PDB file of C-alpha atoms in Angstrom:
ATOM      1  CA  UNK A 232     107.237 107.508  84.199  1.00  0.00           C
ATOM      2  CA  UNK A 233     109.597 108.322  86.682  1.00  0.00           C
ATOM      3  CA  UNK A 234     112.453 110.590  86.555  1.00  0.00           C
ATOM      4  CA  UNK A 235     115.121 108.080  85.772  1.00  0.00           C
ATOM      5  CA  UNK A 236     113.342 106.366  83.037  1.00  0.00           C
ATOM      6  CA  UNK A 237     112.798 109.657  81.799  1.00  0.00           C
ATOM      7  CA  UNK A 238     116.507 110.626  81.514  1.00  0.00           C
ATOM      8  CA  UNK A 239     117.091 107.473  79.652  1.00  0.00           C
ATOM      9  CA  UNK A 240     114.294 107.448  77.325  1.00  0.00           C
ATOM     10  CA  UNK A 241     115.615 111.007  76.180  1.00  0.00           C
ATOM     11  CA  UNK A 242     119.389 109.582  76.298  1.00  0.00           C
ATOM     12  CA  UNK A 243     118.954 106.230  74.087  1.00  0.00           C
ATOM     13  CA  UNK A 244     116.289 108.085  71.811  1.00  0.00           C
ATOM     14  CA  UNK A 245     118.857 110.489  70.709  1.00  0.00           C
ATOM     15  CA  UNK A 246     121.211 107.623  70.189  1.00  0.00           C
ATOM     16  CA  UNK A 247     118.857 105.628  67.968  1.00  0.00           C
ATOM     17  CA  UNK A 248     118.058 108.601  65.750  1.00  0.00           C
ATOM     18  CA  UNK A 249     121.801 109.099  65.513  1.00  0.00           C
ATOM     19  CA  UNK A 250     122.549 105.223  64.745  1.00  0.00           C
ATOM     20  CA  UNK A 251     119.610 105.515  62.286  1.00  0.00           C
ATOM     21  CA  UNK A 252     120.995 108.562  60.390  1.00  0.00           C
ATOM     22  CA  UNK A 253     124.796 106.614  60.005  1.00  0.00           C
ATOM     23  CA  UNK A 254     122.847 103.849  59.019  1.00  0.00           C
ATOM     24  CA  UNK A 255     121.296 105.837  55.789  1.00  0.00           C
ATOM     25  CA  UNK A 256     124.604 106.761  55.324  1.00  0.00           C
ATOM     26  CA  UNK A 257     125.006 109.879  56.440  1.00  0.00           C
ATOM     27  CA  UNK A 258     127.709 110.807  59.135  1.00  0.00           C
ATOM     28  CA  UNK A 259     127.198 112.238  62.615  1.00  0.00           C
ATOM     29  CA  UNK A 260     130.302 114.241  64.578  1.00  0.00           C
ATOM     30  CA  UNK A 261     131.109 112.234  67.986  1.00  0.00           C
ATOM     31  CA  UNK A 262     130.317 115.610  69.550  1.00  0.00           C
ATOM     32  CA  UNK A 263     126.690 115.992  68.708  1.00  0.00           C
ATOM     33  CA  UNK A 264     126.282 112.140  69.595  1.00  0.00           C
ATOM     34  CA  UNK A 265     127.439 112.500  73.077  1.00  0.00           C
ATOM     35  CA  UNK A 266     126.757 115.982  73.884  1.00  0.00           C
ATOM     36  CA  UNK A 267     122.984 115.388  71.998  1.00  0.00           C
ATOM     37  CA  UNK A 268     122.891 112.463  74.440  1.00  0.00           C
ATOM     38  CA  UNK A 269     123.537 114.595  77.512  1.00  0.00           C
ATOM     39  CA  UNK A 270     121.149 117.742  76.181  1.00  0.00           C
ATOM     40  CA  UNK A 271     118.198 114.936  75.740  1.00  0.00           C
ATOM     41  CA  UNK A 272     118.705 112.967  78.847  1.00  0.00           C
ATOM     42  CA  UNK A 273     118.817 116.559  80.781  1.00  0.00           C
ATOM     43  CA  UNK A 274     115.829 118.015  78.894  1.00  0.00           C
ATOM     44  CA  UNK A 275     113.544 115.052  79.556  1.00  0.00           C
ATOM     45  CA  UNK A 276     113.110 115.899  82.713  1.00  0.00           C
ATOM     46  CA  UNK A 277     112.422 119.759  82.096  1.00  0.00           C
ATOM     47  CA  UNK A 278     108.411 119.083  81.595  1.00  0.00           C
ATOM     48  CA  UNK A 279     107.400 117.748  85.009  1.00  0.00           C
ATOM     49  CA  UNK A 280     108.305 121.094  85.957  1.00  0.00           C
ATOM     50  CA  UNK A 281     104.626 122.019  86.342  1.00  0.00           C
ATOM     51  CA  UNK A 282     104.794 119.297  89.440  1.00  0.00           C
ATOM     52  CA  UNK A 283     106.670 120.083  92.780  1.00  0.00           C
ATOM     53  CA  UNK A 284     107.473 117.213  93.687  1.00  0.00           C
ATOM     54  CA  UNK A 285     109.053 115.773  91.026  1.00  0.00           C
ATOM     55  CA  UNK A 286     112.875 115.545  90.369  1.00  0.00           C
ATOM     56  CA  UNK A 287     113.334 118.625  88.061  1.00  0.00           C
ATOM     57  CA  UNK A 288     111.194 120.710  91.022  1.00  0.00           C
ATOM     58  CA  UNK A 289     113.795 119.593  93.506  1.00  0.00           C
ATOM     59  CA  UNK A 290     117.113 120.352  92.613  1.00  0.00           C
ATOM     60  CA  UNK A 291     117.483 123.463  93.623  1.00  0.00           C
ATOM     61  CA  UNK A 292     115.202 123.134  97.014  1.00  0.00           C
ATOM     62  CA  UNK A 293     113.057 125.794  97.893  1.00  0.00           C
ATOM     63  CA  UNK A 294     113.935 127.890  94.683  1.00  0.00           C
ATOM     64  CA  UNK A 295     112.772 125.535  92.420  1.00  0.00           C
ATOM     65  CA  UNK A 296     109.580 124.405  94.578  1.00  0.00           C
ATOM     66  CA  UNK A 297     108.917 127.850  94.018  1.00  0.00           C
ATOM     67  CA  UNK A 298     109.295 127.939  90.645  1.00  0.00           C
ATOM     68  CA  UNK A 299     107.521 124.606  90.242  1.00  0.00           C
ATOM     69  CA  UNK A 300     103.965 125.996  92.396  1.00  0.00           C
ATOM     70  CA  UNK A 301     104.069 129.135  89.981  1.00  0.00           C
ATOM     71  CA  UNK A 302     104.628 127.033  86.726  1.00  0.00           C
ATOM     72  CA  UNK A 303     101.950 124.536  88.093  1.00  0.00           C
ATOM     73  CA  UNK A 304      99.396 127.570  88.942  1.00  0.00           C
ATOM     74  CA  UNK A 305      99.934 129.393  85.570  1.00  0.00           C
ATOM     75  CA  UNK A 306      99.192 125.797  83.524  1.00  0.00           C
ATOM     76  CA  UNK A 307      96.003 125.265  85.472  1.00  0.00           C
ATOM     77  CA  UNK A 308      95.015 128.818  85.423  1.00  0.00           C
ATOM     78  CA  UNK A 309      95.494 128.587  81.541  1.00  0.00           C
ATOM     79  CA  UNK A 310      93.919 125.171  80.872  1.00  0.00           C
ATOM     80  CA  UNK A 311      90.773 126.298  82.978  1.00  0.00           C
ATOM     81  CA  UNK A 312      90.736 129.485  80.326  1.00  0.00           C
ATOM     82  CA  UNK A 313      91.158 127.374  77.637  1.00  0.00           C
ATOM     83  CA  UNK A 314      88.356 124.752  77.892  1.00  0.00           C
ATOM     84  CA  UNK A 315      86.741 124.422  81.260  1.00  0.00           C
ATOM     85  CA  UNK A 316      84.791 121.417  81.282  1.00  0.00           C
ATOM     86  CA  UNK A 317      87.851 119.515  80.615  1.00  0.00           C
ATOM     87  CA  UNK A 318      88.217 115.918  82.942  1.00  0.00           C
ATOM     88  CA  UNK A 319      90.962 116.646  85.724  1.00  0.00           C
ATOM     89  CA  UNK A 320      92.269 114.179  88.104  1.00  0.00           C
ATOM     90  CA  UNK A 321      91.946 114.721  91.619  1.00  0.00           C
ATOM     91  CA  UNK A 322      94.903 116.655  92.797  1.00  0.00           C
ATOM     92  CA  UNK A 323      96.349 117.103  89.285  1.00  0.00           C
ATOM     93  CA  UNK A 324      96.649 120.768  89.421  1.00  0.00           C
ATOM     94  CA  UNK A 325      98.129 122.103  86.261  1.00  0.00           C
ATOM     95  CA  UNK A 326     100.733 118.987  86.108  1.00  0.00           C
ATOM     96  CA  UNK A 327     100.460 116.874  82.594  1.00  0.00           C
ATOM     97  CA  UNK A 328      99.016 120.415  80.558  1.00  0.00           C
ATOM     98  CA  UNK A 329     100.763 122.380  79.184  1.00  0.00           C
ATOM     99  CA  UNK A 330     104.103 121.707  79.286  1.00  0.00           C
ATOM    100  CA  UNK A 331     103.325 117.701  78.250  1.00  0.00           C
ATOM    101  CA  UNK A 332     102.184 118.468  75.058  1.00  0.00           C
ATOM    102  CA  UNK A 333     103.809 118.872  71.220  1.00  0.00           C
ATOM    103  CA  UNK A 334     103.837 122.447  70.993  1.00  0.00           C
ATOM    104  CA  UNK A 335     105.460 122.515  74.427  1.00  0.00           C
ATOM    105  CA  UNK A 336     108.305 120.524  72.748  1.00  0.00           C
ATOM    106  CA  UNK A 337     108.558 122.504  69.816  1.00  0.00           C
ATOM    107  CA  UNK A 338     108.992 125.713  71.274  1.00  0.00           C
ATOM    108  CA  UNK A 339     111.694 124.305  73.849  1.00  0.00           C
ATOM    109  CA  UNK A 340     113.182 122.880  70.262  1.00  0.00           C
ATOM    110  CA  UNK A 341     112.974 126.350  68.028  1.00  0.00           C
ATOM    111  CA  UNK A 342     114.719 128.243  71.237  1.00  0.00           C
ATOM    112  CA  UNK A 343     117.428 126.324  71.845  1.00  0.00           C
ATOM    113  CA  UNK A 344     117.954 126.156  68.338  1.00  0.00           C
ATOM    114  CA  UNK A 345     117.939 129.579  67.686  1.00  0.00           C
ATOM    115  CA  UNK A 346     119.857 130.115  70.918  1.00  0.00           C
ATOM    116  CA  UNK A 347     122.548 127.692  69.495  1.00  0.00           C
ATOM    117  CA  UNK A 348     123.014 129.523  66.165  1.00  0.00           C
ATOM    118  CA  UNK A 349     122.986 132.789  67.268  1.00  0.00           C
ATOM    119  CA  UNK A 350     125.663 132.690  70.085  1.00  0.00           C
ATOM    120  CA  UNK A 351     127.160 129.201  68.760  1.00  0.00           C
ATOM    121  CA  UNK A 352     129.252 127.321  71.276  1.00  0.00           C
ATOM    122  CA  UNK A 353     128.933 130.089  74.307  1.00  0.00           C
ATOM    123  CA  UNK A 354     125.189 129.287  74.498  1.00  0.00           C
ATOM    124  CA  UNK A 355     125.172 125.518  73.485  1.00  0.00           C
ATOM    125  CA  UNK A 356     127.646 124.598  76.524  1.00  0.00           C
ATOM    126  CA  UNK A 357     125.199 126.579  78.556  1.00  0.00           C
ATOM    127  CA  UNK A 358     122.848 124.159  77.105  1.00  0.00           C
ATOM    128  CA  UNK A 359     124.664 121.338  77.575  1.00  0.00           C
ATOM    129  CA  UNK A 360     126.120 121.892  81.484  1.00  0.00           C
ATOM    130  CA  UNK A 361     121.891 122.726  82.592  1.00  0.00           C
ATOM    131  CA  UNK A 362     121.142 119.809  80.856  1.00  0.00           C
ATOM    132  CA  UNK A 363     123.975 117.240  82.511  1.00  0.00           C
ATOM    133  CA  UNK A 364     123.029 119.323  86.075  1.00  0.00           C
ATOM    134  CA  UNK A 365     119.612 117.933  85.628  1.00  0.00           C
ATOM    135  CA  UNK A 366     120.434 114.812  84.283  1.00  0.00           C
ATOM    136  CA  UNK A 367     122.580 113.826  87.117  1.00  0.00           C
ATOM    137  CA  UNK A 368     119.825 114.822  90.085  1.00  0.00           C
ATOM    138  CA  UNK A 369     118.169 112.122  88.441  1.00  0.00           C
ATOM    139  CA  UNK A 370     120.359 109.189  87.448  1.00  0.00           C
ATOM    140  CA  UNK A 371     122.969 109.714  90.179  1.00  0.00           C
ATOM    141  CA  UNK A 372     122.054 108.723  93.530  1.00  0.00           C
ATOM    142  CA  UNK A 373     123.701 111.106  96.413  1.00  0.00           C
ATOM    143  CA  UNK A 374     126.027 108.958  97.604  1.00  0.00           C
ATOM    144  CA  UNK A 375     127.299 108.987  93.885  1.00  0.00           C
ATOM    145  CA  UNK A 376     127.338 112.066  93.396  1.00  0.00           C
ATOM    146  CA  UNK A 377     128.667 112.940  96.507  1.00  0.00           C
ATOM    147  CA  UNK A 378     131.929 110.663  95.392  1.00  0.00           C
ATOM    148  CA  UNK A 379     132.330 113.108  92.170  1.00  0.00           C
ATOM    149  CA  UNK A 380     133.384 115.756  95.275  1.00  0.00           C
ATOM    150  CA  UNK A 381     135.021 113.098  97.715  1.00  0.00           C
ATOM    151  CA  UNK A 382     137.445 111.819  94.596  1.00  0.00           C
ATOM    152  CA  UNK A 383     138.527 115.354  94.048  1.00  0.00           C
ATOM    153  CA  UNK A 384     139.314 115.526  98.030  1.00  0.00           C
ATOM    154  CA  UNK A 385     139.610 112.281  99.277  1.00  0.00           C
ATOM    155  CA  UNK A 386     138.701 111.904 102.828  1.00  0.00           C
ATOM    156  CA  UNK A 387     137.173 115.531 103.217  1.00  0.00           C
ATOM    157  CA  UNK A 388     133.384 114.821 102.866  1.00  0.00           C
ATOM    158  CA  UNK A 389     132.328 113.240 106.451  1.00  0.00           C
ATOM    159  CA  UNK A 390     128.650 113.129 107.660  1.00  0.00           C
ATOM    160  CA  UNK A 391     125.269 112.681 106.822  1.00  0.00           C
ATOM    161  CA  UNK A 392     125.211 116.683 106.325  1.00  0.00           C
ATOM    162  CA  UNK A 393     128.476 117.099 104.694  1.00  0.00           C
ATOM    163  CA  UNK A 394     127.320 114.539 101.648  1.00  0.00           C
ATOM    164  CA  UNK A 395     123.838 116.281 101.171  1.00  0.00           C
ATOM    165  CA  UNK A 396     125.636 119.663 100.075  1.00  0.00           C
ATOM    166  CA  UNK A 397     128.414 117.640  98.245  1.00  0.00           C
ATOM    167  CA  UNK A 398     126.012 115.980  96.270  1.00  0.00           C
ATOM    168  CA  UNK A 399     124.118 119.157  94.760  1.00  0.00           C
ATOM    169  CA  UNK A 400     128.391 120.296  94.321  1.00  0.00           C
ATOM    170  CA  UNK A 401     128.642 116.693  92.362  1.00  0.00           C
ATOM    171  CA  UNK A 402     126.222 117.771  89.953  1.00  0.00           C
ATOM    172  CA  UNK A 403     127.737 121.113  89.639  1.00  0.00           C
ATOM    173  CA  UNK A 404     131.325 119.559  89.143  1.00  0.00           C
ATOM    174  CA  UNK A 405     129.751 117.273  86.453  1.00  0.00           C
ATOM    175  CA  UNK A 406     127.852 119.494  84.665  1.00  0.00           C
ATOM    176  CA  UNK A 407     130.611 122.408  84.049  1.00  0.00           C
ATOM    177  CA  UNK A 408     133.113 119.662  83.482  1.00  0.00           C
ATOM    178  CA  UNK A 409     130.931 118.515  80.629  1.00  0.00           C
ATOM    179  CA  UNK A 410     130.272 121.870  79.256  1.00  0.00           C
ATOM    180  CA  UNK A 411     134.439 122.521  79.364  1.00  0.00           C
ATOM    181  CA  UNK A 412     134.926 119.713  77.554  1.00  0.00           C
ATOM    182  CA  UNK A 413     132.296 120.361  74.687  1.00  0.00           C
ATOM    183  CA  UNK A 414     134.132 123.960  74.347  1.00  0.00           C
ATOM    184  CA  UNK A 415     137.354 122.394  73.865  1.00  0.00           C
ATOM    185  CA  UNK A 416     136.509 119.840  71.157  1.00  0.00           C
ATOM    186  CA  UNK A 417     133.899 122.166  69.672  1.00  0.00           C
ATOM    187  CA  UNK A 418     135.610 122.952  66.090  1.00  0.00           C
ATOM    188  CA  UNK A 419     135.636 126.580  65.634  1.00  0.00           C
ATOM    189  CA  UNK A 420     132.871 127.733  62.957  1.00  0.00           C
ATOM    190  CA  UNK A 421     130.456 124.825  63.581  1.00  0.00           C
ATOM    191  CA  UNK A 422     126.792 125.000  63.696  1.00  0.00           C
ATOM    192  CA  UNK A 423     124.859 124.428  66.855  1.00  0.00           C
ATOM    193  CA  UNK A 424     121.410 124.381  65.809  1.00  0.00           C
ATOM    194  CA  UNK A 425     121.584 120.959  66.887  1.00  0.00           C
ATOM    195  CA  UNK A 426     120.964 121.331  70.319  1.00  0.00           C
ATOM    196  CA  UNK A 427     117.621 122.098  69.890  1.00  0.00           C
ATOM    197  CA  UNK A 428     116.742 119.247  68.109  1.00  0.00           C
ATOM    198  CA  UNK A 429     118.378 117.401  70.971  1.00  0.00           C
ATOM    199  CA  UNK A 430     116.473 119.731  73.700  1.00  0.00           C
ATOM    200  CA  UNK A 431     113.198 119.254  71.569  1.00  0.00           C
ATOM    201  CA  UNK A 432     113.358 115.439  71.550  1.00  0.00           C
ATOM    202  CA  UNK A 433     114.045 115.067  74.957  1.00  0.00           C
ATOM    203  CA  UNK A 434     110.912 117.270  75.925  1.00  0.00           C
ATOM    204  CA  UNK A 435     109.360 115.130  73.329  1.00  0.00           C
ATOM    205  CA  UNK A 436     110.306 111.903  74.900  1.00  0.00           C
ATOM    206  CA  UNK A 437     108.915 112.848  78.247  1.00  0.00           C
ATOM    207  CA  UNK A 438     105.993 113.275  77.033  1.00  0.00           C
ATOM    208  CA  UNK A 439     105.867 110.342  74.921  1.00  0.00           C
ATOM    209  CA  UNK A 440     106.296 108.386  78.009  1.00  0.00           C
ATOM    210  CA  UNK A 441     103.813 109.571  79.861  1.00  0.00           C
ATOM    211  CA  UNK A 442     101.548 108.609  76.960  1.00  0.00           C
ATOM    212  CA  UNK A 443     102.669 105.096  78.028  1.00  0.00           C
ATOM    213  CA  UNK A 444     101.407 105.378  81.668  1.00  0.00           C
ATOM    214  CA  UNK A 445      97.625 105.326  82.813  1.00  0.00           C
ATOM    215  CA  UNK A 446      97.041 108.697  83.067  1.00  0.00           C
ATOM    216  CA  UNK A 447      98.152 109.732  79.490  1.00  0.00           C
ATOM    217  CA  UNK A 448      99.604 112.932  78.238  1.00  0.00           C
ATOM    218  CA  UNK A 449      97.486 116.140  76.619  1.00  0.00           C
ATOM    219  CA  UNK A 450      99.983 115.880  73.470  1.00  0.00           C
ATOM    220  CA  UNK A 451      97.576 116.734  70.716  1.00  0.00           C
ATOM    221  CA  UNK A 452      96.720 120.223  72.509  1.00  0.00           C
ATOM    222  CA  UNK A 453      95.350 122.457  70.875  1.00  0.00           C
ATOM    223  CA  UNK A 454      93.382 119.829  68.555  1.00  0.00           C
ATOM    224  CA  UNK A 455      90.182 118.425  70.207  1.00  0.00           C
ATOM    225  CA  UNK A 456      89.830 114.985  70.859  1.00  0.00           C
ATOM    226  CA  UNK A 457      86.242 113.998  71.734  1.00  0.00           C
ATOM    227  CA  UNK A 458      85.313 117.759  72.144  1.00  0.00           C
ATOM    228  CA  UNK A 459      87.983 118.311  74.872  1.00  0.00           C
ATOM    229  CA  UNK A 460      91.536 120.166  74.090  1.00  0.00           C
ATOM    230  CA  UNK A 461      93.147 118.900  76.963  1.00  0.00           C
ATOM    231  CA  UNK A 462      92.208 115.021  76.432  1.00  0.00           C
ATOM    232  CA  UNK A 463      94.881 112.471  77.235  1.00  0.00           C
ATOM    233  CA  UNK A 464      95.793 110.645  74.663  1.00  0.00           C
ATOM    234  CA  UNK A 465      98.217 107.210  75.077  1.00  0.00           C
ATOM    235  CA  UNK A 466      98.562 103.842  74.012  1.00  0.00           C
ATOM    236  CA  UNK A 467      94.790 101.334  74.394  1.00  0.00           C
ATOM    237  CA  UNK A 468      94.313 101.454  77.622  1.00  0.00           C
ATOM    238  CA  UNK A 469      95.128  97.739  77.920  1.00  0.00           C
ATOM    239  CA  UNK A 470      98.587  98.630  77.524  1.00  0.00           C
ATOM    240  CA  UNK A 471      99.096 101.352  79.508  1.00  0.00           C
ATOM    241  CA  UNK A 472     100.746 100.883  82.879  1.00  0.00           C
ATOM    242  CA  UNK A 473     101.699 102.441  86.336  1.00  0.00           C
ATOM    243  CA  UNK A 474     104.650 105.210  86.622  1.00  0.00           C
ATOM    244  CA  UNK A 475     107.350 103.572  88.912  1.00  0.00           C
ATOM    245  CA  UNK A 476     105.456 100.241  88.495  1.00  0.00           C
ATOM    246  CA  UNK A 477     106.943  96.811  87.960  1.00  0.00           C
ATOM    247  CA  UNK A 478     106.537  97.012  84.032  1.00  0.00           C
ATOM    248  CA  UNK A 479     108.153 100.273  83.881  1.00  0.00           C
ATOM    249  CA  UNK A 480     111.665  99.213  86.070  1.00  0.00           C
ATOM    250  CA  UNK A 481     111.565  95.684  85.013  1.00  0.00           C
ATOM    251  CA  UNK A 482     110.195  95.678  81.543  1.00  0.00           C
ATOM    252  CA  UNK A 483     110.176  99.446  80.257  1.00  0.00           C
ATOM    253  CA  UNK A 484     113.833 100.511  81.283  1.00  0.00           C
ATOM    254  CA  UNK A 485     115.843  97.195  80.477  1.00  0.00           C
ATOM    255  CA  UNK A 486     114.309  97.560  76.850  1.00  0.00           C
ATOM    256  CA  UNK A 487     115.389 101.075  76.633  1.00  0.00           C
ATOM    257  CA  UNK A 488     119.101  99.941  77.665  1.00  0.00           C
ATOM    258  CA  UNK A 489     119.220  96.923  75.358  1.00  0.00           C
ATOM    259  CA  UNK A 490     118.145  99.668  72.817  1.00  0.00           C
ATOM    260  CA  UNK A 491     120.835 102.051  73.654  1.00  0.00           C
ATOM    261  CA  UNK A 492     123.436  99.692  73.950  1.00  0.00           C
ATOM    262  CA  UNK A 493     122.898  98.224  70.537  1.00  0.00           C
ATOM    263  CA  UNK A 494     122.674 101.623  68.992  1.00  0.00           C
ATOM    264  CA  UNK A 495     125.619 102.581  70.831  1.00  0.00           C
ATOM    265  CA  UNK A 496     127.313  99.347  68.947  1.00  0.00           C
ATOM    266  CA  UNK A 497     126.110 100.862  66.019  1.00  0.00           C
ATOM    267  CA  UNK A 498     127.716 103.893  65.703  1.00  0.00           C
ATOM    268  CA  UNK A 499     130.911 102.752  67.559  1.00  0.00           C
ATOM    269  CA  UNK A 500     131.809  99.902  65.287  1.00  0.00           C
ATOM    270  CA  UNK A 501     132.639 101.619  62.467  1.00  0.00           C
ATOM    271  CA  UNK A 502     135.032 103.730  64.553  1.00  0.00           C
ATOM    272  CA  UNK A 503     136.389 100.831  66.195  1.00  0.00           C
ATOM    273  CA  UNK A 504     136.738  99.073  62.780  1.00  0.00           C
ATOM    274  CA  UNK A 505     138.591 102.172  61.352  1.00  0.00           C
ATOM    275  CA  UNK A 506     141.184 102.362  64.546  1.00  0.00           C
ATOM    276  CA  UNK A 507     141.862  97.739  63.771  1.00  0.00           C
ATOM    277  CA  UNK A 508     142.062  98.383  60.330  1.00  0.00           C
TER     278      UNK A 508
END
């Protein structure tokens, strides 16, 4: 799938699980709902890494094309290692190994985790600001995000030029904005491990959804399917469809935001209820 369907399939994932838990009757702080949302939207973009031309591989230009070739050179260096009569597609160099698969997800989960209840909030609004940076290169076009910078100096950002640097500020703006605000609701002593499960899912989802697109995802590595540790697995084939195809923006991402707007109700109506009376 593409990078915006990505964002939101991490996003209103995190939002169901969270409407799901209230449902059982459990309760869920407002802070790991919308910060959990942010984390997940940000960190389902962080596996097409291993491809440098996707969103994740372009947000910091040339630095992260950089870091993209060498991610994308180590996974296909590694899954040649690992079973080398695999099926490759054309082209495919080490995109959709090893960073598209369950393990890949769980490590990026046990991390953050750790990360979050070692150093508590210090580390988590790291977590949180890299996430909304990323999640913004994705779901914000750069005229929007160029606005973030033009509302805070009206009149100032002029020019083709001028709005291409302002947009990468945008996202800058956003994300420690976000982050600020998580440290000042944040309740002192709380536990963070949270944000991995939020970083983990959103990993997760990416991966999930690639599952959904004709060329699969290697989730089940290291297991062997059909002899092969690197096989695709998906949906029947039948189902499957193109990334950035019509089913995907006109079928794939309106069900994902019905789906996050009703679990959004969800959780939200018992507030509102409590604030009517």
């Amino acid at each position: 799938m593409m990078g915006k369907s990505h964002a939101l399939s991490g996003a209103v994932g995190w939002l169901g699980g969270c409407a799901g838990v209230v449902a059982a009757g459990h309760s869920v702080a407002p802070l790991s709902i919308v910060a959990g949302a942010a984390v997940s939207a940000g960190f389902a973009l962080l596996p097409d890494i291993d491809h440098p031309g996707s969103t994740v591989s372009r947000t910091l230009g040339p630095i992260t094309r950089m870091i993209s070739r060498g991610v994308s050179d180590a996974a296909a260096a590694f899954g040649k290692a690992t079973c080398d009569h695999c099926e490759r597609q054309r082209g495919q160099g080490g995109h959709r190994l090893v960073t598209h698969t369950v393990p890949f997800a769980l490590a990026i989960a046990a991390a953050a985790a750790l990360a979050g209840e070692l150093w508590g909030v210090t580390t988590s609004i790291v977590i949180v600001g890299f996430a909304v940076w990323l999640a913004t290169h994705s779901a914000l076009r750069p005229h929007l995000r160029s606005e973030i910078v033009d509302a805070l100096i009206p009149g100032q950002v002029r020019g083709r030029r001028a709005r291409k640097y302002t947009a990468a500020l945008g996202s800058v703006i956003a994300a420690v904005v976000c982050a600020l605000a998580v440290r000042e609701v944040a309740e002192p002593g709380a536990t963070w491990w949270w944000v991995g499960l939020a970083a983990g899912w959103g990993t997760l989802a990416h991966s999930l959804g690639d599952s959904l697109t004709h060329w699969g995802s290697p989730l089940l590595w290291p297991a062997r399917v059909r002899g092969c540790t690197w096989r695709t697995v998906g949906t029947p084939r039948f189902m499957r469809f193109r990334a950035g195809g019509p089913v995907e923006r006109w079928l794939m991402v309106p069900a994902m935001g019905l789906f996050g707007l009703a679990a959004a109700y969800l959780l939200l109506a018992p507030v509102a209820r409590g604030y009517l009376g």
